[in-house]
Amino acid sequence: MVGGEDADRFRVALDRAGEALGRGTLWHINSTAEGGGVAELLRANLGYLAGNGVRVRWAIFEADPGFFQITKRIHNRLHGDEGDGGELGAHERQQYGEAARRNAEQLAALVRPGDVAVVHDPQPAGLVAGLTEAGVHVVWTCHVGIDTPNDVTRSAWRFLLPFVEHASAYVFTRGSYVWDVLDHRKVVLIPPCIDPLALKNVELLDSQREAIIAITGLATARTDETPSFQGLDGTVREVARRADILEAMPVPAGAPIVTQVSRWDRLKDPVGVLRGFAEVRDLGDVHLILAGPSPSSVADDPEAEAVLSELREAWAKQSAPVRERVHIANLPTADVDENAIIVNALQRRADVVVQKSLAEGFGLTVTEAMWKRRPLVASAVGGILEQIENGVHGLLVDPSDLSAFGSAVRDLLSDPGRAAALGQAAHERVRDRFLPPDYLSANLEVVVAVADGELSSP
Ligand code: UDP
C-alpha cells in the first residue's frame, strides 16, 4: 500500500530508534483505552513497533471524574470554547497535580532512565516533570488546538505550560496549533494516521457489510449472510450486539444513508447535523444516522451523556417526517473489535459521510471515510483543512451555515459521478500522507532526537 520511499524511511527510522533506545522502552501514555482518536491511533500503530523489535508499552492515566471534568474544560478551551464555563485556578491546578502525582508514583516503578515516553494530550501532561526527574526523555504530544488562538485558548496554555514546558520535545498535529509561549526549537509537526489493516478500515464484502448493518439494527438489509469478520488474531468472529437506537422506524433496505460517526461531544455538533439535515429540501428517501460510542465507555469524556440528551431532545422536537429519517445510534462498545467493524460497515454503507465539527483537532473519522472512498461534507476547521482541499477530496462548509451544509449533502447525493471522483481523490490523499509509515517514521525520528539529546533546549 505504501511507496518504496516511505517503507525505506520507516526501516531506517526503526534501526536508528532501536540503537537510540538500546535496552530502553518506548512508552505511550494517554487517558483512555478506547473512544476517541488517540486511543484509535495507539491501538492501530503500536503493534507495528512491537512487531519490528521496538520495546513499546502503552500506559493509561487513571483518575476520578472530577479530574476529567477539569481536563475536558482544558480540552474545550484549547479549542477556543469555554466548555462548562468553570474555573481553571489554584484549586483545579492542585487537583490536576494530585492526579498526576498518583499516576507518576505507579509509573516510577516501571520506567527506567533512558526510556522515552510520548505523553498524549492535556490529561496526562502532569506526568512530564516526574518522568523527566526519573531520567525519562519525554515527548509531549498535543492533538488539539485552534487555528486562531483567542484568550480562552491562552488561558488553557497558561494552565498547562508549567506542566509541559520541561518536555524534551513538543509534537503538534498542525502548525497553527503550536503555542507561541513554547520554545519553538523543540517543536515538531506530525499529523496522525489511520491503519488500513485495522478492523476499522479493512475491506469488507458488500454482503458482509450488509449483514453487520442488519444485525446491529442500523438499517434493514436483505442478506442471508452471517455478520462474521476475521479478528486480528486470525479467528473468525461474529458481530452479536445491537446498537441502542432512537428512531421512529428502521432505515429501509437500500435507502441512501448520510452518517456522522463521532463521540457525543458538543464540538462535533450532532444537533447541528440534525438541524442541517432537516433543512434539506427534496430529501427523497435519504436517512441520517448519527452514531457514537456508548457514553459510559469513553473514560475521559464526562459530557457525553448530556450531549446525547440534548440531541435526543432536539430530535423529539422535529416534525414527524424528519424524525422518521433521523436515527441516533449508540454503538456497542463492550468489545472493541466488534465496535470497530461496526463503524467500518457503517462508514462503507454511507452514501455521504459528514463531519460537521465546530472545531476539530484532526478528525480521524474524516481520514477513515476518505480511505473508504466516501464522499465527504465536512467543516472547514482545524485538522480537517489538513486533509481535505475543498472540491478536490470532499466538500468543505462553514459549520455555522446550516443551509450550505444541507445543500452540499444534497449535491453529493444527486451527483454520484462527482461523489465517486471526490471519494477516489480522498483515498489517494490518505495513501500519500496519512498512513502508519508516515506517522511512525516521524515519531521514531523524534524518539531518536530526544534520546540523543538533540532536541532538548540548551
Ligand atoms: N469511534 C469509534 N466508535 C464510535 C465512534 C467513534 O471507534 O462509536 C472512533 C472513530 O472511528 C475514530 C475515533 O473514534 O477513529 C475518533 O477520532 P477523531 O479524531 O475523529 O475525534 P476525537 O474523538 O479524537 O475528537
GROMACS .gro file of C-alpha atoms and ligand atoms in nm:
model
  483
    1MET     CA    1   0.000   0.000   0.000
    2VAL     CA    2   0.284   0.240   0.065
    3GLY     CA    3   0.552   0.363  -0.170
    4GLY     CA    4   0.911   0.238  -0.153
    5GLU     CA    5   1.042   0.567  -0.017
    6ASP     CA    6   0.802   0.557   0.277
    7ALA     CA    7   0.892   0.198   0.351
    8ASP     CA    8   1.266   0.280   0.335
    9ARG     CA    9   1.225   0.577   0.567
   10PHE     CA   10   1.038   0.354   0.814
   11ARG     CA   11   1.311   0.087   0.809
   12VAL     CA   12   1.584   0.343   0.867
   13ALA     CA   13   1.382   0.506   1.148
   14LEU     CA   14   1.330   0.166   1.312
   15ASP     CA   15   1.702   0.088   1.303
   16ARG     CA   16   1.801   0.423   1.445
   17ALA     CA   17   1.536   0.410   1.717
   18GLY     CA   18   1.649   0.059   1.809
   19GLU     CA   19   2.005   0.188   1.851
   20ALA     CA   20   1.900   0.501   2.039
   21LEU     CA   21   1.674   0.315   2.281
   22GLY     CA   22   1.919   0.033   2.341
   23ARG     CA   23   1.760  -0.174   2.615
   24GLY     CA   24   1.516   0.105   2.697
   25THR     CA   25   1.143   0.114   2.647
   26LEU     CA   26   0.929   0.348   2.440
   27TRP     CA   27   0.618   0.443   2.638
   28HIS     CA   28   0.297   0.588   2.507
   29ILE     CA   29   0.070   0.737   2.770
   30ASN     CA   30  -0.285   0.867   2.724
   31SER     CA   31  -0.603   0.872   2.928
   32THR     CA   32  -0.841   0.624   2.768
   33ALA     CA   33  -0.801   0.280   2.618
   34GLU     CA   34  -1.095   0.330   2.386
   35GLY     CA   35  -1.310   0.602   2.240
   36GLY     CA   36  -1.159   0.894   2.055
   37GLY     CA   37  -0.877   0.948   1.816
   38VAL     CA   38  -0.570   0.895   2.034
   39ALA     CA   39  -0.684   0.552   2.155
   40GLU     CA   40  -0.752   0.463   1.793
   41LEU     CA   41  -0.410   0.586   1.686
   42LEU     CA   42  -0.222   0.388   1.950
   43ARG     CA   43  -0.427   0.072   1.905
   44ALA     CA   44  -0.353   0.082   1.533
   45ASN     CA   45   0.013   0.170   1.543
   46LEU     CA   46   0.194   0.026   1.840
   47GLY     CA   47   0.184  -0.328   1.706
   48TYR     CA   48   0.395  -0.219   1.409
   49LEU     CA   49   0.664  -0.111   1.654
   50ALA     CA   50   0.642  -0.417   1.879
   51GLY     CA   51   0.638  -0.641   1.573
   52ASN     CA   52   0.958  -0.475   1.450
   53GLY     CA   53   1.151  -0.523   1.769
   54VAL     CA   54   1.088  -0.192   1.947
   55ARG     CA   55   1.015  -0.248   2.315
   56VAL     CA   56   0.695  -0.045   2.342
   57ARG     CA   57   0.436  -0.017   2.618
   58TRP     CA   58   0.107   0.170   2.642
   59ALA     CA   59   0.002   0.307   2.980
   60ILE     CA   60  -0.335   0.461   3.061
   61PHE     CA   61  -0.351   0.755   3.303
   62GLU     CA   62  -0.629   0.693   3.555
   63ALA     CA   63  -0.821   0.950   3.755
   64ASP     CA   64  -1.161   1.025   3.903
   65PRO     CA   65  -1.450   1.203   3.725
   66GLY     CA   66  -1.366   1.537   3.893
   67PHE     CA   67  -1.025   1.531   3.724
   68PHE     CA   68  -1.174   1.458   3.382
   69GLN     CA   69  -1.417   1.743   3.427
   70ILE     CA   70  -1.117   1.974   3.460
   71THR     CA   71  -0.935   1.821   3.163
   72LYS     CA   72  -1.249   1.840   2.947
   73ARG     CA   73  -1.256   2.212   3.035
   74ILE     CA   74  -0.894   2.239   2.923
   75HIS     CA   75  -0.974   2.044   2.606
   76ASN     CA   76  -1.265   2.275   2.521
   77ARG     CA   77  -1.059   2.584   2.595
   78LEU     CA   78  -0.774   2.466   2.372
   79HIS     CA   79  -1.039   2.464   2.100
   80GLY     CA   80  -1.127   2.824   2.195
   81ASP     CA   81  -1.452   2.719   2.365
   82GLU     CA   82  -1.547   2.798   2.728
   83GLY     CA   83  -1.694   2.449   2.773
   84ASP     CA   84  -1.872   2.425   3.109
   85GLY     CA   85  -1.753   2.777   3.195
   86GLY     CA   86  -1.582   2.658   3.514
   87GLU     CA   87  -1.259   2.786   3.662
   88LEU     CA   88  -0.901   2.688   3.589
   89GLY     CA   89  -0.750   2.830   3.905
   90ALA     CA   90  -0.542   2.724   4.202
   91HIS     CA   91  -0.792   2.462   4.318
   92GLU     CA   92  -0.805   2.295   3.973
   93ARG     CA   93  -0.426   2.313   3.947
   94GLN     CA   94  -0.394   2.132   4.277
   95GLN     CA   95  -0.645   1.860   4.178
   96TYR     CA   96  -0.474   1.819   3.841
   97GLY     CA   97  -0.131   1.793   4.003
   98GLU     CA   98  -0.253   1.542   4.263
   99ALA     CA   99  -0.382   1.301   3.997
  100ALA     CA  100  -0.054   1.334   3.810
  101ARG     CA  101   0.142   1.255   4.127
  102ARG     CA  102  -0.063   0.940   4.192
  103ASN     CA  103  -0.010   0.816   3.837
  104ALA     CA  104   0.358   0.914   3.843
  105GLU     CA  105   0.413   0.703   4.154
  106GLN     CA  106   0.282   0.396   3.977
  107LEU     CA  107   0.484   0.466   3.666
  108ALA     CA  108   0.801   0.524   3.867
  109ALA     CA  109   0.813   0.152   3.943
  110LEU     CA  110   0.804   0.069   3.572
  111VAL     CA  111   1.015   0.325   3.387
  112ARG     CA  112   1.394   0.331   3.371
  113PRO     CA  113   1.640   0.610   3.299
  114GLY     CA  114   1.695   0.631   2.924
  115ASP     CA  115   1.338   0.530   2.836
  116VAL     CA  116   1.140   0.760   2.609
  117ALA     CA  117   0.778   0.849   2.692
  118VAL     CA  118   0.533   1.001   2.447
  119VAL     CA  119   0.265   1.167   2.659
  120HIS     CA  120  -0.054   1.243   2.468
  121ASP     CA  121  -0.274   1.548   2.521
  122PRO     CA  122  -0.352   1.752   2.834
  123GLN     CA  123  -0.488   1.476   3.060
  124PRO     CA  124  -0.155   1.302   3.141
  125ALA     CA  125   0.062   1.612   3.081
  126GLY     CA  126   0.117   1.646   3.455
  127LEU     CA  127   0.346   1.343   3.427
  128VAL     CA  128   0.613   1.530   3.230
  129ALA     CA  129   0.803   1.660   3.534
  130GLY     CA  130   0.801   1.329   3.727
  131LEU     CA  131   0.909   1.128   3.427
  132THR     CA  132   1.184   1.375   3.342
  133GLU     CA  133   1.312   1.355   3.701
  134ALA     CA  134   1.319   0.977   3.664
  135GLY     CA  135   1.559   1.016   3.371
  136VAL     CA  136   1.298   0.952   3.102
  137HIS     CA  137   1.305   1.162   2.783
  138VAL     CA  138   0.955   1.299   2.745
  139VAL     CA  139   0.782   1.400   2.424
  140TRP     CA  140   0.456   1.584   2.489
  141THR     CA  141   0.211   1.548   2.202
  142CYS     CA  142  -0.083   1.783   2.161
  143HIS     CA  143  -0.352   1.664   1.923
  144VAL     CA  144  -0.585   1.957   1.976
  145GLY     CA  145  -0.578   2.326   1.903
  146ILE     CA  146  -0.731   2.611   1.713
  147ASP     CA  147  -0.621   2.795   1.403
  148THR     CA  148  -0.655   3.142   1.555
  149PRO     CA  149  -0.597   3.124   1.931
  150ASN     CA  150  -0.814   3.350   2.147
  151ASP     CA  151  -0.800   3.447   2.515
  152VAL     CA  152  -0.988   3.132   2.610
  153THR     CA  153  -0.724   2.920   2.436
  154ARG     CA  154  -0.443   3.113   2.601
  155SER     CA  155  -0.595   3.056   2.945
  156ALA     CA  156  -0.557   2.680   2.885
  157TRP     CA  157  -0.196   2.728   2.771
  158ARG     CA  158  -0.122   2.922   3.091
  159PHE     CA  159  -0.265   2.641   3.297
  160LEU     CA  160  -0.068   2.369   3.117
  161LEU     CA  161   0.259   2.548   3.048
  162PRO     CA  162   0.428   2.481   3.386
  163PHE     CA  163   0.341   2.112   3.348
  164VAL     CA  164   0.466   2.062   2.993
  165GLU     CA  165   0.747   2.308   2.937
  166HIS     CA  166   1.023   2.076   3.056
  167ALA     CA  167   0.943   1.808   2.799
  168SER     CA  168   1.233   1.735   2.563
  169ALA     CA  169   1.009   1.785   2.259
  170TYR     CA  170   0.660   1.901   2.175
  171VAL     CA  171   0.469   1.739   1.891
  172PHE     CA  172   0.169   1.915   1.740
  173THR     CA  173  -0.056   1.778   1.470
  174ARG     CA  174  -0.087   2.108   1.285
  175GLY     CA  175   0.134   2.418   1.254
  176SER     CA  176  -0.130   2.665   1.363
  177TYR     CA  177  -0.183   2.478   1.693
  178VAL     CA  178   0.169   2.546   1.819
  179TRP     CA  179   0.162   2.766   2.130
  180ASP     CA  180   0.363   3.084   2.092
  181VAL     CA  181   0.476   3.051   2.456
  182LEU     CA  182   0.674   2.732   2.388
  183ASP     CA  183   1.036   2.703   2.280
  184HIS     CA  184   0.988   2.653   1.907
  185ARG     CA  185   1.321   2.476   1.866
  186LYS     CA  186   1.167   2.179   2.042
  187VAL     CA  187   0.853   2.167   1.827
  188VAL     CA  188   0.788   1.901   1.563
  189LEU     CA  189   0.474   1.872   1.349
  190ILE     CA  190   0.332   1.523   1.294
  191PRO     CA  191  -0.022   1.456   1.174
  192PRO     CA  192  -0.179   1.128   1.288
  193CYS     CA  193  -0.271   0.840   1.059
  194ILE     CA  194  -0.512   0.554   1.013
  195ASP     CA  195  -0.425   0.190   0.970
  196PRO     CA  196  -0.577   0.034   0.657
  197LEU     CA  197  -0.529  -0.311   0.812
  198ALA     CA  198  -0.716  -0.232   1.133
  199LEU     CA  199  -1.067  -0.373   1.168
  200LYS     CA  200  -1.193  -0.016   1.146
  201ASN     CA  201  -1.066   0.011   0.790
  202VAL     CA  202  -1.021  -0.331   0.631
  203GLU     CA  203  -1.209  -0.404   0.310
  204LEU     CA  204  -1.546  -0.572   0.363
  205LEU     CA  205  -1.750  -0.770   0.115
  206ASP     CA  206  -2.082  -0.600   0.039
  207SER     CA  207  -2.268  -0.900   0.180
  208GLN     CA  208  -2.059  -0.893   0.498
  209ARG     CA  209  -2.117  -0.519   0.539
  210GLU     CA  210  -2.492  -0.561   0.495
  211ALA     CA  211  -2.506  -0.848   0.745
  212ILE     CA  212  -2.321  -0.640   1.006
  213ILE     CA  213  -2.550  -0.341   0.947
  214ALA     CA  214  -2.857  -0.564   0.976
  215ILE     CA  215  -2.758  -0.745   1.296
  216THR     CA  216  -2.680  -0.420   1.477
  217GLY     CA  217  -3.020  -0.282   1.371
  218LEU     CA  218  -2.865   0.022   1.200
  219ALA     CA  219  -3.058  -0.046   0.878
  220THR     CA  220  -3.272  -0.316   0.729
  221ALA     CA  221  -3.070  -0.528   0.489
  222ARG     CA  222  -3.157  -0.811   0.255
  223THR     CA  223  -2.898  -1.073   0.328
  224ASP     CA  224  -2.866  -1.431   0.444
  225GLU     CA  225  -2.500  -1.390   0.538
  226THR     CA  226  -2.381  -1.421   0.896
  227PRO     CA  227  -2.223  -1.098   1.026
  228SER     CA  228  -1.878  -1.252   1.051
  229PHE     CA  229  -1.534  -1.093   1.035
  230GLN     CA  230  -1.180  -1.207   1.087
  231GLY     CA  231  -1.035  -1.089   1.417
  232LEU     CA  232  -0.678  -0.963   1.429
  233ASP     CA  233  -0.570  -1.292   1.586
  234GLY     CA  234  -0.696  -1.474   1.275
  235THR     CA  235  -1.006  -1.624   1.436
  236VAL     CA  236  -1.345  -1.582   1.273
  237ARG     CA  237  -1.576  -1.373   1.488
  238GLU     CA  238  -1.937  -1.265   1.464
  239VAL     CA  239  -2.099  -0.934   1.544
  240ALA     CA  240  -2.363  -1.012   1.806
  241ARG     CA  241  -2.463  -0.692   1.979
  242ARG     CA  242  -2.727  -0.447   1.865
  243ALA     CA  243  -2.690  -0.073   1.868
  244ASP     CA  244  -2.915   0.119   2.104
  245ILE     CA  245  -3.110   0.335   1.857
  246LEU     CA  246  -3.356   0.620   1.897
  247GLU     CA  247  -3.571   0.619   1.583
  248ALA     CA  248  -3.929   0.633   1.460
  249MET     CA  249  -3.876   0.347   1.217
  250PRO     CA  250  -3.578   0.145   1.093
  251VAL     CA  251  -3.382   0.261   0.787
  252PRO     CA  252  -3.543   0.072   0.497
  253ALA     CA  253  -3.329  -0.168   0.292
  254GLY     CA  254  -3.137   0.013   0.020
  255ALA     CA  255  -3.226   0.367   0.138
  256PRO     CA  256  -2.949   0.624   0.088
  257ILE     CA  257  -2.766   0.700   0.412
  258VAL     CA  258  -2.583   1.006   0.539
  259THR     CA  259  -2.383   0.947   0.855
  260GLN     CA  260  -2.168   1.115   1.115
  261VAL     CA  261  -1.976   0.886   1.349
  262SER     CA  262  -1.831   1.071   1.649
  263ARG     CA  263  -1.806   1.083   2.024
  264TRP     CA  264  -2.103   1.268   2.177
  265ASP     CA  265  -1.924   1.598   2.205
  266ARG     CA  266  -2.072   1.946   2.154
  267LEU     CA  267  -1.780   2.042   1.933
  268LYS     CA  268  -1.881   1.761   1.693
  269ASP     CA  269  -2.218   1.943   1.673
  270PRO     CA  270  -2.456   1.647   1.636
  271VAL     CA  271  -2.753   1.878   1.695
  272GLY     CA  272  -2.627   2.099   1.411
  273VAL     CA  273  -2.605   1.796   1.183
  274LEU     CA  274  -2.965   1.709   1.267
  275ARG     CA  275  -3.082   2.066   1.201
  276GLY     CA  276  -2.883   2.098   0.879
  277PHE     CA  277  -3.025   1.770   0.757
  278ALA     CA  278  -3.378   1.879   0.849
  279GLU     CA  279  -3.331   2.186   0.629
  280VAL     CA  280  -3.253   1.989   0.315
  281ARG     CA  281  -3.540   2.009   0.068
  282ASP     CA  282  -3.631   1.719  -0.162
  283LEU     CA  283  -3.458   1.463   0.053
  284GLY     CA  284  -3.619   1.176  -0.130
  285ASP     CA  285  -3.574   0.865   0.080
  286VAL     CA  286  -3.244   0.969   0.242
  287HIS     CA  287  -3.180   0.881   0.608
  288LEU     CA  288  -2.936   1.030   0.858
  289ILE     CA  289  -2.760   0.808   1.113
  290LEU     CA  290  -2.581   0.989   1.396
  291ALA     CA  291  -2.366   0.726   1.562
  292GLY     CA  292  -2.131   0.732   1.857
  293PRO     CA  293  -1.990   0.515   2.133
  294SER     CA  294  -2.198   0.449   2.444
  295PRO     CA  295  -2.126   0.748   2.671
  296SER     CA  296  -2.009   0.533   2.960
  297SER     CA  297  -1.731   0.376   2.751
  298VAL     CA  298  -1.521   0.687   2.700
  299ALA     CA  299  -1.347   0.733   3.034
  300ASP     CA  300  -1.208   1.081   2.976
  301ASP     CA  301  -1.524   1.241   2.835
  302PRO     CA  302  -1.771   1.339   3.110
  303GLU     CA  303  -2.002   1.547   2.886
  304ALA     CA  304  -2.118   1.272   2.650
  305GLU     CA  305  -2.436   1.182   2.837
  306ALA     CA  306  -2.553   1.545   2.845
  307VAL     CA  307  -2.477   1.597   2.475
  308LEU     CA  308  -2.668   1.284   2.385
  309SER     CA  309  -2.968   1.403   2.591
  310GLU     CA  310  -2.964   1.739   2.410
  311LEU     CA  311  -2.958   1.558   2.079
  312ARG     CA  312  -3.248   1.335   2.179
  313GLU     CA  313  -3.449   1.641   2.284
  314ALA     CA  314  -3.373   1.814   1.954
  315TRP     CA  315  -3.485   1.500   1.770
  316ALA     CA  316  -3.813   1.488   1.965
  317LYS     CA  317  -3.890   1.846   1.860
  318GLN     CA  318  -3.859   1.773   1.487
  319SER     CA  319  -4.158   1.719   1.259
  320ALA     CA  320  -4.270   1.360   1.208
  321PRO     CA  321  -4.118   1.329   0.856
  322VAL     CA  322  -3.778   1.441   0.990
  323ARG     CA  323  -3.798   1.210   1.292
  324GLU     CA  324  -3.869   0.920   1.057
  325ARG     CA  325  -3.544   0.989   0.876
  326VAL     CA  326  -3.307   1.058   1.164
  327HIS     CA  327  -3.161   0.776   1.371
  328ILE     CA  328  -2.948   0.826   1.680
  329ALA     CA  329  -2.738   0.520   1.749
  330ASN     CA  330  -2.523   0.430   2.048
  331LEU     CA  331  -2.288   0.171   1.909
  332PRO     CA  332  -2.199  -0.124   2.134
  333THR     CA  333  -1.854  -0.083   2.287
  334ALA     CA  334  -1.823  -0.391   2.508
  335ASP     CA  335  -1.589  -0.545   2.252
  336VAL     CA  336  -1.352  -0.302   2.075
  337ASP     CA  337  -1.310  -0.523   1.770
  338GLU     CA  338  -1.684  -0.556   1.728
  339ASN     CA  339  -1.724  -0.179   1.765
  340ALA     CA  340  -1.454  -0.118   1.505
  341ILE     CA  341  -1.608  -0.348   1.247
  342ILE     CA  342  -1.950  -0.189   1.301
  343VAL     CA  343  -1.804   0.160   1.244
  344ASN     CA  344  -1.630   0.025   0.936
  345ALA     CA  345  -1.953  -0.124   0.796
  346LEU     CA  346  -2.149   0.193   0.867
  347GLN     CA  347  -1.892   0.422   0.704
  348ARG     CA  348  -1.880   0.193   0.399
  349ARG     CA  349  -2.259   0.174   0.380
  350ALA     CA  350  -2.293   0.554   0.383
  351ASP     CA  351  -2.362   0.740   0.060
  352VAL     CA  352  -2.227   1.057   0.216
  353VAL     CA  353  -2.020   1.090   0.534
  354VAL     CA  354  -2.038   1.420   0.720
  355GLN     CA  355  -1.821   1.571   0.993
  356LYS     CA  356  -1.978   1.899   1.090
  357SER     CA  357  -1.744   1.976   1.379
  358LEU     CA  358  -1.730   2.329   1.519
  359ALA     CA  359  -1.362   2.263   1.598
  360GLU     CA  360  -1.155   1.957   1.515
  361GLY     CA  361  -0.804   1.863   1.627
  362PHE     CA  362  -0.753   1.638   1.327
  363GLY     CA  363  -1.059   1.424   1.270
  364LEU     CA  364  -0.966   1.061   1.216
  365THR     CA  365  -1.328   0.990   1.126
  366VAL     CA  366  -1.264   1.206   0.820
  367THR     CA  367  -0.948   1.012   0.733
  368GLU     CA  368  -1.132   0.683   0.778
  369ALA     CA  369  -1.411   0.788   0.543
  370MET     CA  370  -1.161   0.922   0.289
  371TRP     CA  371  -0.974   0.592   0.287
  372LYS     CA  372  -1.305   0.418   0.217
  373ARG     CA  373  -1.357   0.646  -0.085
  374ARG     CA  374  -1.664   0.806   0.071
  375PRO     CA  375  -1.772   1.150  -0.046
  376LEU     CA  376  -1.749   1.387   0.249
  377VAL     CA  377  -1.911   1.706   0.360
  378ALA     CA  378  -1.702   1.843   0.644
  379SER     CA  379  -1.640   2.168   0.826
  380ALA     CA  380  -1.364   2.396   0.708
  381VAL     CA  381  -1.196   2.392   1.050
  382GLY     CA  382  -0.877   2.272   1.216
  383GLY     CA  383  -0.732   1.938   1.115
  384ILE     CA  384  -0.999   1.881   0.853
  385LEU     CA  385  -0.827   2.155   0.649
  386GLU     CA  386  -0.510   1.948   0.671
  387GLN     CA  387  -0.689   1.661   0.500
  388ILE     CA  388  -0.943   1.796   0.252
  389GLU     CA  389  -0.892   2.054  -0.017
  390ASN     CA  390  -1.239   2.183  -0.093
  391GLY     CA  391  -1.382   2.040  -0.413
  392VAL     CA  392  -1.088   1.803  -0.459
  393HIS     CA  393  -1.108   1.547  -0.177
  394GLY     CA  394  -1.453   1.635  -0.048
  395LEU     CA  395  -1.666   1.943   0.018
  396LEU     CA  396  -1.589   2.190   0.296
  397VAL     CA  397  -1.851   2.414   0.452
  398ASP     CA  398  -1.871   2.678   0.721
  399PRO     CA  399  -2.013   2.483   1.016
  400SER     CA  400  -2.239   2.772   1.116
  401ASP     CA  401  -2.406   2.776   0.773
  402LEU     CA  402  -2.667   2.504   0.802
  403SER     CA  403  -2.818   2.562   0.463
  404ALA     CA  404  -2.477   2.541   0.289
  405PHE     CA  405  -2.422   2.215   0.475
  406GLY     CA  406  -2.760   2.080   0.364
  407SER     CA  407  -2.706   2.183   0.002
  408ALA     CA  408  -2.361   2.023  -0.010
  409VAL     CA  409  -2.508   1.695   0.117
  410ARG     CA  410  -2.787   1.711  -0.139
  411ASP     CA  411  -2.544   1.795  -0.423
  412LEU     CA  412  -2.334   1.487  -0.350
  413LEU     CA  413  -2.637   1.262  -0.321
  414SER     CA  414  -2.768   1.381  -0.655
  415ASP     CA  415  -2.439   1.357  -0.845
  416PRO     CA  416  -2.293   1.006  -0.796
  417GLY     CA  417  -2.024   1.068  -1.059
  418ARG     CA  418  -1.885   1.365  -0.870
  419ALA     CA  419  -1.922   1.185  -0.539
  420ALA     CA  420  -1.717   0.891  -0.671
  421ALA     CA  421  -1.444   1.120  -0.809
  422LEU     CA  422  -1.411   1.301  -0.475
  423GLY     CA  423  -1.402   0.966  -0.295
  424GLN     CA  424  -1.122   0.837  -0.517
  425ALA     CA  425  -0.916   1.155  -0.472
  426ALA     CA  426  -0.973   1.133  -0.097
  427HIS     CA  427  -0.842   0.775  -0.088
  428GLU     CA  428  -0.526   0.875  -0.273
  429ARG     CA  429  -0.471   1.168  -0.041
  430VAL     CA  430  -0.475   0.937   0.262
  431ARG     CA  431  -0.247   0.686   0.091
  432ASP     CA  432   0.004   0.964   0.021
  433ARG     CA  433   0.000   1.133   0.361
  434PHE     CA  434  -0.180   0.965   0.646
  435LEU     CA  435  -0.071   0.601   0.672
  436PRO     CA  436   0.131   0.438   0.954
  437PRO     CA  437   0.476   0.451   0.792
  438ASP     CA  438   0.450   0.832   0.767
  439TYR     CA  439   0.333   0.867   1.125
  440LEU     CA  440   0.564   0.610   1.280
  441SER     CA  441   0.876   0.723   1.095
  442ALA     CA  442   0.822   1.082   1.205
  443ASN     CA  443   0.764   0.971   1.564
  444LEU     CA  444   1.066   0.745   1.572
  445GLU     CA  445   1.279   1.029   1.439
  446VAL     CA  446   1.169   1.236   1.737
  447VAL     CA  447   1.243   0.945   1.971
  448VAL     CA  448   1.597   0.927   1.831
  449ALA     CA  449   1.643   1.302   1.862
  450VAL     CA  450   1.535   1.321   2.225
  451ALA     CA  451   1.726   1.007   2.323
  452ASP     CA  452   2.039   1.159   2.166
  453GLY     CA  453   1.969   1.494   2.332
  454GLU     CA  454   1.938   1.679   2.002
  455LEU     CA  455   1.603   1.840   2.064
  456SER     CA  456   1.650   1.932   2.430
  457SER     CA  457   1.685   2.303   2.477
  458PRO     CA  458   2.033   2.420   2.584
  459UDP     N1  459  -1.509   0.591   1.705
  459UDP     C1  460  -1.529   0.458   1.738
  459UDP     N2  461  -1.653   0.416   1.775
  459UDP     C2  462  -1.757   0.501   1.779
  459UDP     C3  463  -1.736   0.638   1.743
  459UDP     C4  464  -1.610   0.679   1.707
  459UDP     O1  465  -1.438   0.377   1.732
  459UDP     O2  466  -1.866   0.460   1.815
  459UDP     C5  467  -1.374   0.628   1.661
  459UDP     C6  468  -1.369   0.683   1.521
  459UDP     O3  469  -1.384   0.580   1.427
  459UDP     C7  470  -1.233   0.749   1.523
  459UDP     C8  471  -1.221   0.799   1.666
  459UDP     O4  472  -1.320   0.730   1.743
  459UDP     O5  473  -1.131   0.654   1.499
  459UDP     C9  474  -1.248   0.948   1.675
  459UDP     O6  475  -1.135   1.016   1.638
  459UDP     P1  476  -1.140   1.165   1.585
  459UDP     O7  477  -1.000   1.207   1.558
  459UDP     O8  478  -1.235   1.176   1.471
  459UDP     O9  479  -1.205   1.251   1.703
  459UDP     P2  480  -1.179   1.260   1.862
  459UDP    O10  481  -1.281   1.170   1.923
  459UDP    O11  482  -1.039   1.220   1.890
  459UDP    O12  483  -1.208   1.404   1.894
   0.00000   0.00000   0.00000
